[in-house]
GROMACS .gro file of C-alpha atoms in nm:
model
  209
    1UNK     CA    1   9.221  12.654  10.795
    2UNK     CA    2   9.158  12.855  10.479
    3UNK     CA    3   8.999  12.644  10.208
    4UNK     CA    4   8.918  12.710   9.846
    5UNK     CA    5   8.558  12.665   9.738
    6UNK     CA    6   8.452  12.328   9.597
    7UNK     CA    7   8.439  12.474   9.246
    8UNK     CA    8   8.808  12.565   9.276
    9UNK     CA    9   8.926  12.237   9.423
   10UNK     CA   10   9.152  11.998   9.237
   11UNK     CA   11   9.101  11.623   9.245
   12UNK     CA   12   9.432  11.496   9.107
   13UNK     CA   13   9.515  11.325   9.437
   14UNK     CA   14   9.175  11.159   9.466
   15UNK     CA   15   9.150  10.897   9.190
   16UNK     CA   16   8.840  10.741   9.348
   17UNK     CA   17   8.611  11.009   9.498
   18UNK     CA   18   8.361  10.745   9.605
   19UNK     CA   19   8.613  10.572   9.832
   20UNK     CA   20   8.710  10.698  10.176
   21UNK     CA   21   9.057  10.823  10.260
   22UNK     CA   22   9.277  10.645  10.511
   23UNK     CA   23   9.485  10.900  10.704
   24UNK     CA   24   9.753  10.731  10.914
   25UNK     CA   25   9.953  10.901  11.187
   26UNK     CA   26  10.276  10.706  11.229
   27UNK     CA   27  10.430  10.659  11.573
   28UNK     CA   28  10.500  10.418  11.855
   29UNK     CA   29  10.237  10.308  12.110
   30UNK     CA   30  10.291  10.369  12.481
   31UNK     CA   31  10.311  10.672  12.706
   32UNK     CA   32  10.690  10.676  12.707
   33UNK     CA   33  10.688  10.753  12.333
   34UNK     CA   34  10.392  10.992  12.320
   35UNK     CA   35  10.589  11.318  12.303
   36UNK     CA   36  10.882  11.189  12.095
   37UNK     CA   37  10.975  11.347  11.763
   38UNK     CA   38  10.901  11.009  11.602
   39UNK     CA   39  10.538  11.040  11.719
   40UNK     CA   40  10.451  11.367  11.551
   41UNK     CA   41  10.226  11.172  11.313
   42UNK     CA   42  10.018  11.063  11.611
   43UNK     CA   43  10.002  11.425  11.733
   44UNK     CA   44   9.860  11.541  11.400
   45UNK     CA   45   9.612  11.252  11.393
   46UNK     CA   46   9.493  11.342  11.744
   47UNK     CA   47   9.432  11.701  11.637
   48UNK     CA   48   9.240  11.588  11.329
   49UNK     CA   49   9.027  11.365  11.553
   50UNK     CA   50   8.944  11.661  11.776
   51UNK     CA   51   8.841  11.863  11.471
   52UNK     CA   52   8.612  11.584  11.353
   53UNK     CA   53   8.471  11.561  11.701
   54UNK     CA   54   8.515  11.191  11.770
   55UNK     CA   55   8.725  10.950  11.968
   56UNK     CA   56   8.954  10.673  11.852
   57UNK     CA   57   8.835  10.316  11.905
   58UNK     CA   58   9.027   9.990  11.891
   59UNK     CA   59   9.011   9.802  11.562
   60UNK     CA   60   9.092   9.438  11.497
   61UNK     CA   61   9.362   9.552  11.254
   62UNK     CA   62   9.583   9.644  11.553
   63UNK     CA   63   9.509  10.014  11.527
   64UNK     CA   64   9.304  10.290  11.683
   65UNK     CA   65   9.051  10.416  11.432
   66UNK     CA   66   8.805  10.703  11.396
   67UNK     CA   67   8.562  10.730  11.106
   68UNK     CA   68   8.433  11.073  11.011
   69UNK     CA   69   8.399  11.336  10.742
   70UNK     CA   70   8.587  11.654  10.657
   71UNK     CA   71   8.528  11.932  10.410
   72UNK     CA   72   8.237  12.152  10.309
   73UNK     CA   73   7.893  12.003  10.240
   74UNK     CA   74   7.854  11.874   9.888
   75UNK     CA   75   8.073  11.682   9.643
   76UNK     CA   76   8.399  11.772   9.818
   77UNK     CA   77   8.295  11.643  10.157
   78UNK     CA   78   8.523  11.345  10.216
   79UNK     CA   79   8.482  11.028  10.415
   80UNK     CA   80   8.795  10.976  10.623
   81UNK     CA   81   8.926  10.692  10.836
   82UNK     CA   82   9.184  10.826  11.082
   83UNK     CA   83   9.420  10.562  11.216
   84UNK     CA   84   9.708  10.521  11.460
   85UNK     CA   85   9.875  10.180  11.424
   86UNK     CA   86   9.931  10.004  11.756
   87UNK     CA   87  10.230   9.812  11.625
   88UNK     CA   88  10.570   9.967  11.670
   89UNK     CA   89  10.687  10.199  11.396
   90UNK     CA   90  10.887   9.938  11.204
   91UNK     CA   91  10.576   9.716  11.177
   92UNK     CA   92  10.329   9.984  11.063
   93UNK     CA   93  10.267   9.819  10.726
   94UNK     CA   94  10.067   9.530  10.870
   95UNK     CA   95   9.795   9.738  11.041
   96UNK     CA   96   9.777   9.989  10.755
   97UNK     CA   97   9.738   9.717  10.492
   98UNK     CA   98   9.472   9.544  10.703
   99UNK     CA   99   9.278   9.871  10.732
  100UNK     CA  100   9.314   9.934  10.360
  101UNK     CA  101   9.164   9.593  10.286
  102UNK     CA  102   8.892   9.618  10.553
  103UNK     CA  103   8.764   9.955  10.429
  104UNK     CA  104   8.838   9.877  10.060
  105UNK     CA  105   9.050  10.190  10.019
  106UNK     CA  106   9.272  10.238   9.711
  107UNK     CA  107   9.639  10.282   9.799
  108UNK     CA  108   9.630  10.625   9.630
  109UNK     CA  109   9.371  10.732   9.892
  110UNK     CA  110   9.611  10.664  10.180
  111UNK     CA  111   9.801  10.942  10.358
  112UNK     CA  112  10.092  10.872  10.594
  113UNK     CA  113  10.183  11.155  10.835
  114UNK     CA  114  10.539  11.115  10.957
  115UNK     CA  115  10.852  11.282  11.088
  116UNK     CA  116  11.124  11.367  10.836
  117UNK     CA  117  11.491  11.410  10.928
  118UNK     CA  118  11.603  11.578  10.606
  119UNK     CA  119  11.364  11.873  10.639
  120UNK     CA  120  11.411  12.163  10.881
  121UNK     CA  121  11.198  12.164  11.194
  122UNK     CA  122  10.835  12.255  11.127
  123UNK     CA  123  10.865  12.262  10.747
  124UNK     CA  124  10.612  12.051  10.558
  125UNK     CA  125  10.648  11.861  10.232
  126UNK     CA  126  10.358  11.677  10.065
  127UNK     CA  127  10.419  11.414   9.800
  128UNK     CA  128  10.283  11.101   9.635
  129UNK     CA  129  10.505  10.795   9.623
  130UNK     CA  130  10.882  10.788   9.642
  131UNK     CA  131  11.135  10.621   9.866
  132UNK     CA  132  11.133  10.576  10.242
  133UNK     CA  133  11.455  10.776  10.310
  134UNK     CA  134  11.540  10.534  10.591
  135UNK     CA  135  11.211  10.589  10.777
  136UNK     CA  136  11.113  10.255  10.929
  137UNK     CA  137  10.740  10.326  10.922
  138UNK     CA  138  10.743  10.410  10.553
  139UNK     CA  139  10.973  10.118  10.483
  140UNK     CA  140  10.721   9.880  10.641
  141UNK     CA  141  10.425  10.037  10.460
  142UNK     CA  142  10.600  10.026  10.123
  143UNK     CA  143  10.700   9.664  10.175
  144UNK     CA  144  10.335   9.576  10.245
  145UNK     CA  145  10.156   9.780   9.980
  146UNK     CA  146  10.403   9.946   9.746
  147UNK     CA  147  10.511  10.312   9.746
  148UNK     CA  148  10.212  10.478   9.577
  149UNK     CA  149  10.052  10.643   9.880
  150UNK     CA  150  10.058  11.007   9.988
  151UNK     CA  151  10.294  11.140  10.251
  152UNK     CA  152  10.273  11.449  10.469
  153UNK     CA  153  10.632  11.492  10.583
  154UNK     CA  154  10.682  11.691  10.904
  155UNK     CA  155  11.037  11.822  10.931
  156UNK     CA  156  11.225  11.754  11.254
  157UNK     CA  157  11.577  11.835  11.130
  158UNK     CA  158  11.896  11.636  11.179
  159UNK     CA  159  12.036  11.537  11.521
  160UNK     CA  160  12.289  11.778  11.671
  161UNK     CA  161  12.656  11.693  11.694
  162UNK     CA  162  12.727  11.323  11.707
  163UNK     CA  163  12.387  11.217  11.843
  164UNK     CA  164  12.263  10.899  11.678
  165UNK     CA  165  11.949  10.925  11.465
  166UNK     CA  166  11.771  10.656  11.671
  167UNK     CA  167  11.834  10.850  11.991
  168UNK     CA  168  11.725  11.178  11.835
  169UNK     CA  169  11.388  11.060  11.700
  170UNK     CA  170  11.305  10.883  12.027
  171UNK     CA  171  11.356  11.197  12.235
  172UNK     CA  172  11.093  11.459  12.306
  173UNK     CA  173  11.103  11.789  12.122
  174UNK     CA  174  11.337  12.041  12.284
  175UNK     CA  175  11.209  12.325  12.499
  176UNK     CA  176  11.269  12.570  12.215
  177UNK     CA  177  11.089  12.345  11.966
  178UNK     CA  178  10.791  12.301  12.196
  179UNK     CA  179  10.721  12.675  12.183
  180UNK     CA  180  10.614  12.636  11.819
  181UNK     CA  181  10.507  12.272  11.815
  182UNK     CA  182  10.134  12.337  11.853
  183UNK     CA  183  10.143  12.581  11.561
  184UNK     CA  184  10.330  12.338  11.336
  185UNK     CA  185  10.104  12.045  11.427
  186UNK     CA  186   9.800  12.262  11.352
  187UNK     CA  187   9.948  12.357  11.015
  188UNK     CA  188  10.019  11.991  10.936
  189UNK     CA  189   9.656  11.905  11.013
  190UNK     CA  190   9.550  12.184  10.777
  191UNK     CA  191   9.776  12.034  10.509
  192UNK     CA  192   9.617  11.690  10.548
  193UNK     CA  193   9.270  11.839  10.511
  194UNK     CA  194   9.376  12.036  10.203
  195UNK     CA  195   9.530  11.726  10.046
  196UNK     CA  196   9.216  11.520  10.096
  197UNK     CA  197   8.969  11.790   9.993
  198UNK     CA  198   9.152  11.990   9.728
  199UNK     CA  199   9.404  11.746   9.582
  200UNK     CA  200   9.780  11.710   9.599
  201UNK     CA  201   9.888  11.988   9.361
  202UNK     CA  202   9.685  12.260   9.528
  203UNK     CA  203   9.787  12.143   9.875
  204UNK     CA  204  10.153  12.139   9.768
  205UNK     CA  205  10.130  12.493   9.635
  206UNK     CA  206  10.005  12.610   9.975
  207UNK     CA  207  10.209  12.401  10.219
  208UNK     CA  208  10.533  12.298  10.045
  209UNK     CA  209  10.696  12.618  10.164
   0.00000   0.00000   0.00000
């Protein structure tokens, strides 16, 4: 990804530079869910793990966790805890809150990567705080820790015709969508890195297209 130099980077989204960031890919555990639209957060987390060069390990907080660093050497090199909760989506708040407390991470240093129905497929939106818009993972996180965490929202669009939302999010991406999925997941991983390293406003200006 293209990155500004440390001297150009903003820090508005990093109120405690000495604390690590907790980057959470939301999804459901189990092979039957792995390629679902609802699991795009896991897909982005897996790509970030490959960039860091490590493997997820089980954590007592009911999550898979990888500790590492991203960013250029120097003051803008960030400690990051990547996590994939092993609870189902609607119970994500428990593992995330446990990880927050274990690593002593401020809520403002938490990033949730998740699918978003009200955004066109592949479009990204980054934000801090706000409502859950009916997303069960966000609803659980907000209930556990309040709403003041960052979100990287990955657009999946609305279900076609009369398909129910629950059926739509628990289906794999369509054949047409899969042609661009790797590109969009890569771009979402770039956005997470920009958010953590450069701050929310600069990341928004690049990725909130």
